[in-house]
Amino acid sequence: MEYVNPLTGFRVDGRRPNEMRQLKGEVGVVARADGSALFEMGNTRVIAAVYGPREVQNKGQQVNSKDALVRCEYRMADFSTGDRRRKPKGDRRSTEISLVIRQTMEASILTHLMPRSQIDIFVQVLQADGGTRAACINAATLALADAGIPMRDIVTSCSADLNYIEDSAGGPDVTVGFLTKMDKVTLLQMDAKLPMDTFETVMDLAIEGCKAIANYIREVLLENTRRLECQRDH
Amino acid sequence: MDHHQRWHPTVNEREFIERALQSDLRVDGRRPFDFRRLKILFGREDGSAEVQLGDTRVMGYATAQLVQPYKDRPNEGTLAIFTEFSPMADPAFEPGRPGESAIELGRVVDRGLRESRAVDMESLCVVAGKHVWSVRVDLHILDNGGNLIDAANIAALAALSTFRRPECTVGGEDGQQVTVHDPEVRDPLPLTIHHLPIAVTFAYFGEGNIMVIDPTYKEEAVMGGRMTATINSNGDVCSIQKAGGEGVMSSVIMQCLRIASVKAADITSKIKNEVNSYTSAKALQKVKRLPASALKKDNAPDVAMKESSDGALETQSTKPSSDGQQINKEPPSVVEDNKQEDVEPMLSECNPEPQSESRLTAGGSDETQEAISPKSLKDAVKPKHKIKKKQHSKINV
């Protein structure tokens, strides 16, 4: 299968090789939550809700009293993929993604400012079309910002596919979570065999994607703040 | 959450470890990019290995059974990794359902092996769409001394490298009948392993500026982030897992990958050496055992066959010393030869010592071998009624 048309240089869905999908971010979509967001990357659509900081519900889970406890639950809706079969709750994949999202968000949340409290992040995939992990992290960042939780930086995530750079079979996929201001990589996941220098190219491409998403997320948040300001004035 | 009972360093301990690391010192005296001592032990059975990496001990056990393949991959076998974090190894491990870290470990090892196509899956197919071999690797954590992922990955590789699956043939009227041959009749086959993906874990301290390889339990409790790079000896990156935590610059990541590829080459050769010495030791055991069965056989040897097969057998008996891997492929032909009633000739070739002496040793070792494995190779060689007779006589005594 060819991912990039050799004649036109466009991909199957009409994009250029290093063009990102259409982004859409919306803040405040869950009324009861302290912070919530909807994030779309092309056909991938994810909703995130944040509760907290609130009192630790299960004291046994508290790791130490100096930092806030961050919890995360990742769920994939049964209707999110083509085949509609009921997926068991807490399968290996979603448990791992929950862990990955939690640790990625922990890296940016200033947990030491909220001792003895807990922050819950719930992410739900409504529509899956590749890059769900990245979309979840972007949605979680937006929701955390909406909840007013102090963060040291905006974490954004983007995945890059080798197929779109070189026309090779297989589907090596690199997901990067990036702290934009600090210029540091917090999340990095990759499967499939790649030579080292090719990997570097793919990672750099994903980092570029992360930077672009960070700019977009800043715009969304700024727009939201302006709207809130307007509402207060009236 | 399975880490809430995990050991927590005191403020002093934490500071001590971090301060020491700032001047390139580690609590156990290693340099930042040194692995702990790696020891690989093999069990009596094929496909079992125990890895000791410092205080960390992980046992890997590979097994296989015939199953129906997945619908989207009708001509490929399957490989699955299962992890068992026993509460014996660490008070933080709870009995019952696998915790987050157990799942992460299993997924990292699984991805490293599977997505890089390290084990050839198509060779595990017996009848497309009907029967394929499903290989299962169980990883048991026996002691948690830190860096479980690397140790578990090596255990899985060692177990898979020594694993042998029973040979099976397809026949019958419809050509769909699968016969699984007893390991005693036809020698089991090894898996086809293209390359060994080695997991190398880095721990980051401070603000991602300090990094060490192969963190211990104490260093894991202090570290800010972790990255596991799975790399083979050719320098191909097979998988990377950095699940959040302290951020690091992308240049540091590339530096880590280069270090990891050097370490991966070391560990690959270590695993290969250990596996080779295990397989050659195993093969030698087999060759030694054959004389006993042959000499006890009452049938007159086929002299003509002996003459003709001499040349071929000469090469067979010299091969084992040169290549360990080769030996295990030879025995099937040996056993098949035996079935054609020319056991004697080849055995006399294999055993260069005088016949009278070997007869004596054979008599002595016969008993012990019988006790260890009642169904040994020679049972396969012997006619059925003889085996029965022997069992009867044992009961009477």
Coordinates of N, CA and C in Angstrom, one line a residue, chain B residues 290-291 293-295 297 299 301-302 313 334-335 337-349 381-382:
Chain B
L290 N 22.9 -42.2 24.0 CA 22.6 -43.2 23.0 C 23.3 -44.5 23.1
P291 N 24.6 -44.6 23.4 CA 25.2 -45.9 23.4 C 24.5 -46.9 24.3
S293 N 21.4 -47.5 25.0 CA 20.3 -48.1 24.4 C 20.7 -49.0 23.3
A294 N 21.7 -48.6 22.6 CA 22.0 -49.4 21.4 C 22.7 -50.7 21.8
L295 N 23.5 -50.7 22.8 CA 24.2 -51.9 23.2 C 23.2 -52.9 23.9
K297 N 20.4 -53.4 22.8 CA 19.5 -54.0 21.8 C 19.9 -55.4 21.3
N299 N 18.8 -57.0 18.6 CA 18.9 -57.2 17.1 C 20.3 -57.1 16.6
P301 N 23.2 -56.1 14.3 CA 23.4 -54.9 13.6 C 23.5 -55.1 12.1
D302 N 23.0 -54.2 11.3 CA 23.1 -54.3 9.9 C 24.5 -53.9 9.4
L313 N 28.2 -40.3 9.1 CA 28.2 -40.2 10.5 C 29.5 -39.6 11.0
V334 N 19.1 -38.5 13.5 CA 19.7 -39.7 14.2 C 18.6 -40.6 14.6
V335 N 17.5 -40.0 15.2 CA 16.4 -40.9 15.7 C 15.7 -41.6 14.5
D337 N 17.1 -42.5 11.8 CA 17.9 -43.5 11.3 C 17.7 -44.8 12.2
N338 N 17.6 -44.5 13.5 CA 17.4 -45.6 14.4 C 16.2 -46.4 14.1
K339 N 15.2 -45.7 13.7 CA 13.9 -46.4 13.5 C 14.1 -47.4 12.3
Q340 N 15.0 -47.1 11.5 CA 15.3 -48.0 10.4 C 16.2 -49.2 10.8
E341 N 16.3 -49.5 12.0 CA 17.0 -50.6 12.5 C 18.5 -50.6 12.3
D342 N 19.1 -49.4 12.1 CA 20.5 -49.4 12.1 C 21.1 -48.5 13.2
V343 N 20.7 -48.8 14.4 CA 21.1 -48.1 15.5 C 22.5 -48.3 15.8
E344 N 22.9 -49.5 15.8 CA 24.3 -49.9 16.2 C 25.4 -49.1 15.4
P345 N 25.3 -49.0 14.1 CA 26.5 -48.4 13.5 C 26.7 -47.0 13.9
M346 N 25.7 -46.2 13.9 CA 25.9 -44.8 14.2 C 26.4 -44.6 15.7
L347 N 26.0 -45.5 16.5 CA 26.3 -45.3 17.9 C 27.8 -45.6 18.1
S348 N 28.2 -46.7 17.4 CA 29.6 -47.0 17.6 C 30.5 -45.9 17.1
E349 N 29.9 -45.1 16.1 CA 30.7 -44.0 15.6 C 30.8 -42.9 16.6
V381 N 13.5 -45.5 20.7 CA 14.2 -46.4 19.8 C 13.8 -47.8 19.9
K382 N 13.5 -48.2 21.2 CA 13.2 -49.6 21.5 C 11.8 -49.9 20.9

